[in-house]
Amino acid sequence: MGYLYGYYSEDPNFPDGVRVNVEAIYEPPQMGGSDGVTPLDDPFRSKVDIIAEGLSLERVGHIFTTLNKDKVFMTANQLRECAAHQQEHS
């Protein structure tokens, strides 16, 4: 699981379109399990946000991957987790 840092810009391909430009991914401390990940206390989170702000970047999303090649779809729990993080940073 990681946080996406970047910026928003106009998307000329769509009326009133907005594009997210991702410049970096920060992977916070976490514990992986069979049904997703659990974020752990992150002593660096505030520093990461300060550095990102200094680079004119903001947290624009959330990403995760899996090593399980048989799982190609997100579980309902993983989808809720991503949506909660996205809403948290909107």
Tab-separated table of C-alpha atoms in Angstrom:
chain	number	residue	atom	x	y	z
A	1	MET	CA	0.000	0.000	0.000
A	2	GLY	CA	1.308	3.424	-0.822
A	3	TYR	CA	0.267	7.037	-1.014
A	4	LEU	CA	0.428	8.780	-4.374
A	5	TYR	CA	1.878	12.297	-4.401
A	6	GLY	CA	1.444	14.648	-7.314
A	7	TYR	CA	-0.673	17.503	-8.581
A	8	TYR	CA	-3.875	18.170	-10.492
A	9	SER	CA	-3.988	19.807	-13.900
A	10	GLU	CA	-6.530	20.534	-16.599
A	11	ASP	CA	-7.259	17.675	-18.981
A	12	PRO	CA	-7.836	19.215	-22.421
A	13	ASN	CA	-9.385	15.982	-23.720
A	14	PHE	CA	-12.607	16.433	-21.727
A	15	PRO	CA	-14.839	19.415	-20.945
A	16	ASP	CA	-14.023	20.536	-17.382
A	17	GLY	CA	-11.601	17.599	-17.253
A	18	VAL	CA	-9.086	17.179	-14.463
A	19	ARG	CA	-5.965	15.055	-14.678
A	20	VAL	CA	-3.943	13.691	-11.769
A	21	ASN	CA	-0.195	13.715	-12.362
A	22	VAL	CA	1.585	11.299	-9.993
A	23	GLU	CA	5.217	12.152	-9.295
A	24	ALA	CA	6.002	9.922	-6.289
A	25	ILE	CA	4.767	7.016	-4.199
A	26	TYR	CA	5.418	6.814	-0.463
A	27	GLU	CA	5.096	3.405	1.183
A	28	PRO	CA	4.301	3.837	4.889
A	29	PRO	CA	4.951	1.163	7.522
A	30	GLN	CA	2.336	-1.568	7.195
A	31	MET	CA	1.469	-5.157	8.032
A	32	GLY	CA	0.291	-7.296	5.132
A	33	GLY	CA	-2.289	-10.019	5.502
A	34	SER	CA	-4.377	-12.316	3.343
A	35	ASP	CA	-7.250	-9.801	3.260
A	36	GLY	CA	-5.290	-6.569	2.791
A	37	VAL	CA	-2.886	-4.374	4.698
A	38	THR	CA	-3.015	-2.658	8.053
A	39	PRO	CA	-1.233	0.707	8.250
A	40	LEU	CA	1.094	0.992	11.252
A	41	ASP	CA	2.153	4.098	13.139
A	42	ASP	CA	4.240	6.212	10.782
A	43	PRO	CA	6.806	8.463	12.468
A	44	PHE	CA	7.755	9.965	9.075
A	45	ARG	CA	4.300	10.871	7.715
A	46	SER	CA	4.450	14.544	8.712
A	47	LYS	CA	7.977	14.869	7.289
A	48	VAL	CA	6.896	13.264	4.016
A	49	ASP	CA	3.982	15.716	3.760
A	50	ILE	CA	6.308	18.674	4.467
A	51	ILE	CA	8.784	17.530	1.793
A	52	ALA	CA	5.954	16.976	-0.691
A	53	GLU	CA	4.556	20.447	0.004
A	54	GLY	CA	8.029	21.914	-0.548
A	55	LEU	CA	8.017	20.236	-3.965
A	56	SER	CA	4.509	21.596	-4.723
A	57	LEU	CA	3.044	18.096	-4.449
A	58	GLU	CA	0.080	16.830	-2.456
A	59	ARG	CA	-1.316	13.428	-1.571
A	60	VAL	CA	-3.625	12.620	-4.496
A	61	GLY	CA	-4.428	8.963	-4.001
A	62	HIS	CA	-3.732	5.505	-2.690
A	63	ILE	CA	-2.329	2.409	-4.389
A	64	PHE	CA	-1.731	-1.217	-3.538
A	65	THR	CA	-0.424	-4.293	-5.288
A	66	THR	CA	-0.421	-8.001	-4.590
A	67	LEU	CA	2.067	-10.762	-5.234
A	68	ASN	CA	-0.738	-13.279	-5.665
A	69	LYS	CA	-0.946	-13.790	-9.430
A	70	ASP	CA	-4.281	-15.595	-9.105
A	71	LYS	CA	-5.964	-12.534	-7.565
A	72	VAL	CA	-6.690	-10.044	-10.301
A	73	PHE	CA	-9.664	-8.327	-8.673
A	74	MET	CA	-9.841	-6.272	-5.492
A	75	THR	CA	-11.781	-7.727	-2.590
A	76	ALA	CA	-14.655	-5.684	-1.185
A	77	ASN	CA	-12.514	-4.922	1.866
A	78	GLN	CA	-9.613	-3.672	-0.276
A	79	LEU	CA	-11.967	-1.484	-2.307
A	80	ARG	CA	-13.467	0.047	0.873
A	81	GLU	CA	-9.941	0.634	2.187
A	82	CYS	CA	-8.862	2.470	-0.984
A	83	ALA	CA	-12.066	4.530	-1.032
A	84	ALA	CA	-11.611	5.517	2.625
A	85	HIS	CA	-8.052	6.707	1.968
A	86	GLN	CA	-9.135	8.566	-1.172
A	87	GLN	CA	-11.962	10.318	0.688
A	88	GLU	CA	-9.597	11.145	3.562
A	89	HIS	CA	-7.386	13.133	1.173
A	90	SER	CA	-9.979	14.733	-1.095
